[in-house]
JSON list of C-alpha atoms in Angstrom, two decimals:
[
{"chain": "A", "resi": 197, "resn": "MET", "atom": "CA", "xyz": [-19.40, -8.97, -28.86]},
{"chain": "A", "resi": 198, "resn": "ARG", "atom": "CA", "xyz": [-17.51, -8.58, -32.10]},
{"chain": "A", "resi": 199, "resn": "ALA", "atom": "CA", "xyz": [-14.10, -9.41, -30.59]},
{"chain": "A", "resi": 200, "resn": "THR", "atom": "CA", "xyz": [-15.26, -12.80, -29.33]},
{"chain": "A", "resi": 201, "resn": "GLU", "atom": "CA", "xyz": [-16.83, -13.60, -32.70]},
{"chain": "A", "resi": 202, "resn": "VAL", "atom": "CA", "xyz": [-13.56, -12.79, -34.47]},
{"chain": "A", "resi": 203, "resn": "LEU", "atom": "CA", "xyz": [-11.61, -14.82, -31.93]},
{"chain": "A", "resi": 204, "resn": "GLN", "atom": "CA", "xyz": [-13.93, -17.81, -32.37]},
{"chain": "A", "resi": 205, "resn": "LYS", "atom": "CA", "xyz": [-13.55, -17.58, -36.14]},
{"chain": "A", "resi": 206, "resn": "CYS", "atom": "CA", "xyz": [-9.74, -17.31, -36.07]},
{"chain": "A", "resi": 207, "resn": "LEU", "atom": "CA", "xyz": [-9.14, -19.87, -33.32]},
{"chain": "A", "resi": 208, "resn": "GLY", "atom": "CA", "xyz": [-12.03, -22.22, -34.10]},
{"chain": "A", "resi": 209, "resn": "ASP", "atom": "CA", "xyz": [-9.95, -25.42, -34.25]},
{"chain": "A", "resi": 210, "resn": "ALA", "atom": "CA", "xyz": [-8.04, -24.62, -31.08]},
{"chain": "A", "resi": 211, "resn": "LEU", "atom": "CA", "xyz": [-11.22, -23.69, -29.19]},
{"chain": "A", "resi": 212, "resn": "ASN", "atom": "CA", "xyz": [-12.93, -26.89, -30.30]},
{"chain": "A", "resi": 213, "resn": "ARG", "atom": "CA", "xyz": [-10.14, -28.99, -28.78]},
{"chain": "A", "resi": 214, "resn": "MET", "atom": "CA", "xyz": [-10.20, -26.96, -25.57]},
{"chain": "A", "resi": 215, "resn": "HIS", "atom": "CA", "xyz": [-12.45, -27.83, -22.62]},
{"chain": "A", "resi": 216, "resn": "ALA", "atom": "CA", "xyz": [-15.76, -25.96, -23.01]},
{"chain": "A", "resi": 217, "resn": "GLN", "atom": "CA", "xyz": [-15.53, -24.11, -19.68]},
{"chain": "A", "resi": 218, "resn": "ARG", "atom": "CA", "xyz": [-11.96, -22.96, -20.38]},
{"chain": "A", "resi": 219, "resn": "ALA", "atom": "CA", "xyz": [-12.89, -21.73, -23.85]},
{"chain": "A", "resi": 220, "resn": "ARG", "atom": "CA", "xyz": [-15.88, -19.84, -22.42]},
{"chain": "A", "resi": 221, "resn": "THR", "atom": "CA", "xyz": [-13.68, -18.28, -19.72]},
{"chain": "A", "resi": 222, "resn": "LEU", "atom": "CA", "xyz": [-11.13, -17.22, -22.34]},
{"chain": "A", "resi": 223, "resn": "LEU", "atom": "CA", "xyz": [-13.84, -15.56, -24.42]},
{"chain": "A", "resi": 224, "resn": "HIS", "atom": "CA", "xyz": [-15.27, -13.82, -21.33]},
{"chain": "A", "resi": 225, "resn": "ALA", "atom": "CA", "xyz": [-11.79, -12.54, -20.47]},
{"chain": "A", "resi": 226, "resn": "VAL", "atom": "CA", "xyz": [-11.33, -11.13, -23.97]},
{"chain": "A", "resi": 227, "resn": "GLU", "atom": "CA", "xyz": [-14.74, -9.45, -23.75]},
{"chain": "A", "resi": 228, "resn": "ALA", "atom": "CA", "xyz": [-13.90, -7.97, -20.35]},
{"chain": "A", "resi": 229, "resn": "LEU", "atom": "CA", "xyz": [-10.56, -6.69, -21.63]},
{"chain": "A", "resi": 230, "resn": "THR", "atom": "CA", "xyz": [-12.21, -4.94, -24.56]},
{"chain": "A", "resi": 231, "resn": "HIS", "atom": "CA", "xyz": [-14.81, -3.31, -22.28]},
{"chain": "A", "resi": 232, "resn": "GLY", "atom": "CA", "xyz": [-12.34, -2.30, -19.57]},
{"chain": "A", "resi": 233, "resn": "ARG", "atom": "CA", "xyz": [-10.23, 0.81, -19.70]},
{"chain": "A", "resi": 234, "resn": "ARG", "atom": "CA", "xyz": [-7.17, -0.46, -17.84]},
{"chain": "A", "resi": 235, "resn": "LEU", "atom": "CA", "xyz": [-5.48, -3.82, -17.63]},
{"chain": "A", "resi": 236, "resn": "THR", "atom": "CA", "xyz": [-5.58, -4.46, -13.89]},
{"chain": "A", "resi": 237, "resn": "LEU", "atom": "CA", "xyz": [-7.23, -7.34, -12.08]},
{"chain": "A", "resi": 238, "resn": "MET", "atom": "CA", "xyz": [-9.75, -5.06, -10.39]},
{"chain": "A", "resi": 239, "resn": "ASP", "atom": "CA", "xyz": [-10.80, -3.41, -13.66]},
{"chain": "A", "resi": 240, "resn": "LEU", "atom": "CA", "xyz": [-10.94, -6.80, -15.36]},
{"chain": "A", "resi": 241, "resn": "ALA", "atom": "CA", "xyz": [-13.25, -8.05, -12.59]},
{"chain": "A", "resi": 242, "resn": "ARG", "atom": "CA", "xyz": [-15.43, -4.95, -12.88]},
{"chain": "A", "resi": 243, "resn": "SER", "atom": "CA", "xyz": [-15.87, -5.33, -16.63]},
{"chain": "A", "resi": 244, "resn": "TRP", "atom": "CA", "xyz": [-16.41, -9.12, -16.56]},
{"chain": "A", "resi": 245, "resn": "PRO", "atom": "CA", "xyz": [-19.69, -10.07, -18.34]},
{"chain": "A", "resi": 246, "resn": "ASP", "atom": "CA", "xyz": [-22.60, -10.46, -15.88]},
{"chain": "A", "resi": 247, "resn": "ALA", "atom": "CA", "xyz": [-20.38, -9.44, -12.96]},
{"chain": "A", "resi": 248, "resn": "GLU", "atom": "CA", "xyz": [-21.76, -7.85, -9.84]},
{"chain": "A", "resi": 249, "resn": "ARG", "atom": "CA", "xyz": [-20.32, -4.61, -8.51]},
{"chain": "A", "resi": 250, "resn": "VAL", "atom": "CA", "xyz": [-16.79, -5.18, -7.24]},
{"chain": "A", "resi": 251, "resn": "ARG", "atom": "CA", "xyz": [-15.38, -2.76, -4.70]},
{"chain": "A", "resi": 252, "resn": "ALA", "atom": "CA", "xyz": [-11.79, -2.21, -3.74]},
{"chain": "A", "resi": 253, "resn": "PRO", "atom": "CA", "xyz": [-10.93, -3.37, -0.23]},
{"chain": "A", "resi": 254, "resn": "LEU", "atom": "CA", "xyz": [-10.58, -0.72, 2.46]},
{"chain": "A", "resi": 255, "resn": "LYS", "atom": "CA", "xyz": [-7.06, 0.47, 3.08]},
{"chain": "A", "resi": 256, "resn": "ALA", "atom": "CA", "xyz": [-5.74, 0.66, 6.63]}
]
């Protein structure tokens, strides 16, 4: 994804000092935010890279 490449280029030094798993999660979150249409937790989970289908819980 282009956004993650730009983020890696701009924040290269900061990402290198960060724990690898945290940096990867940050980049996945940015990718999910660019793919999603709304900024809610459910939509973020639905657009997460390699995510399975997430359904909303049933309402009583």
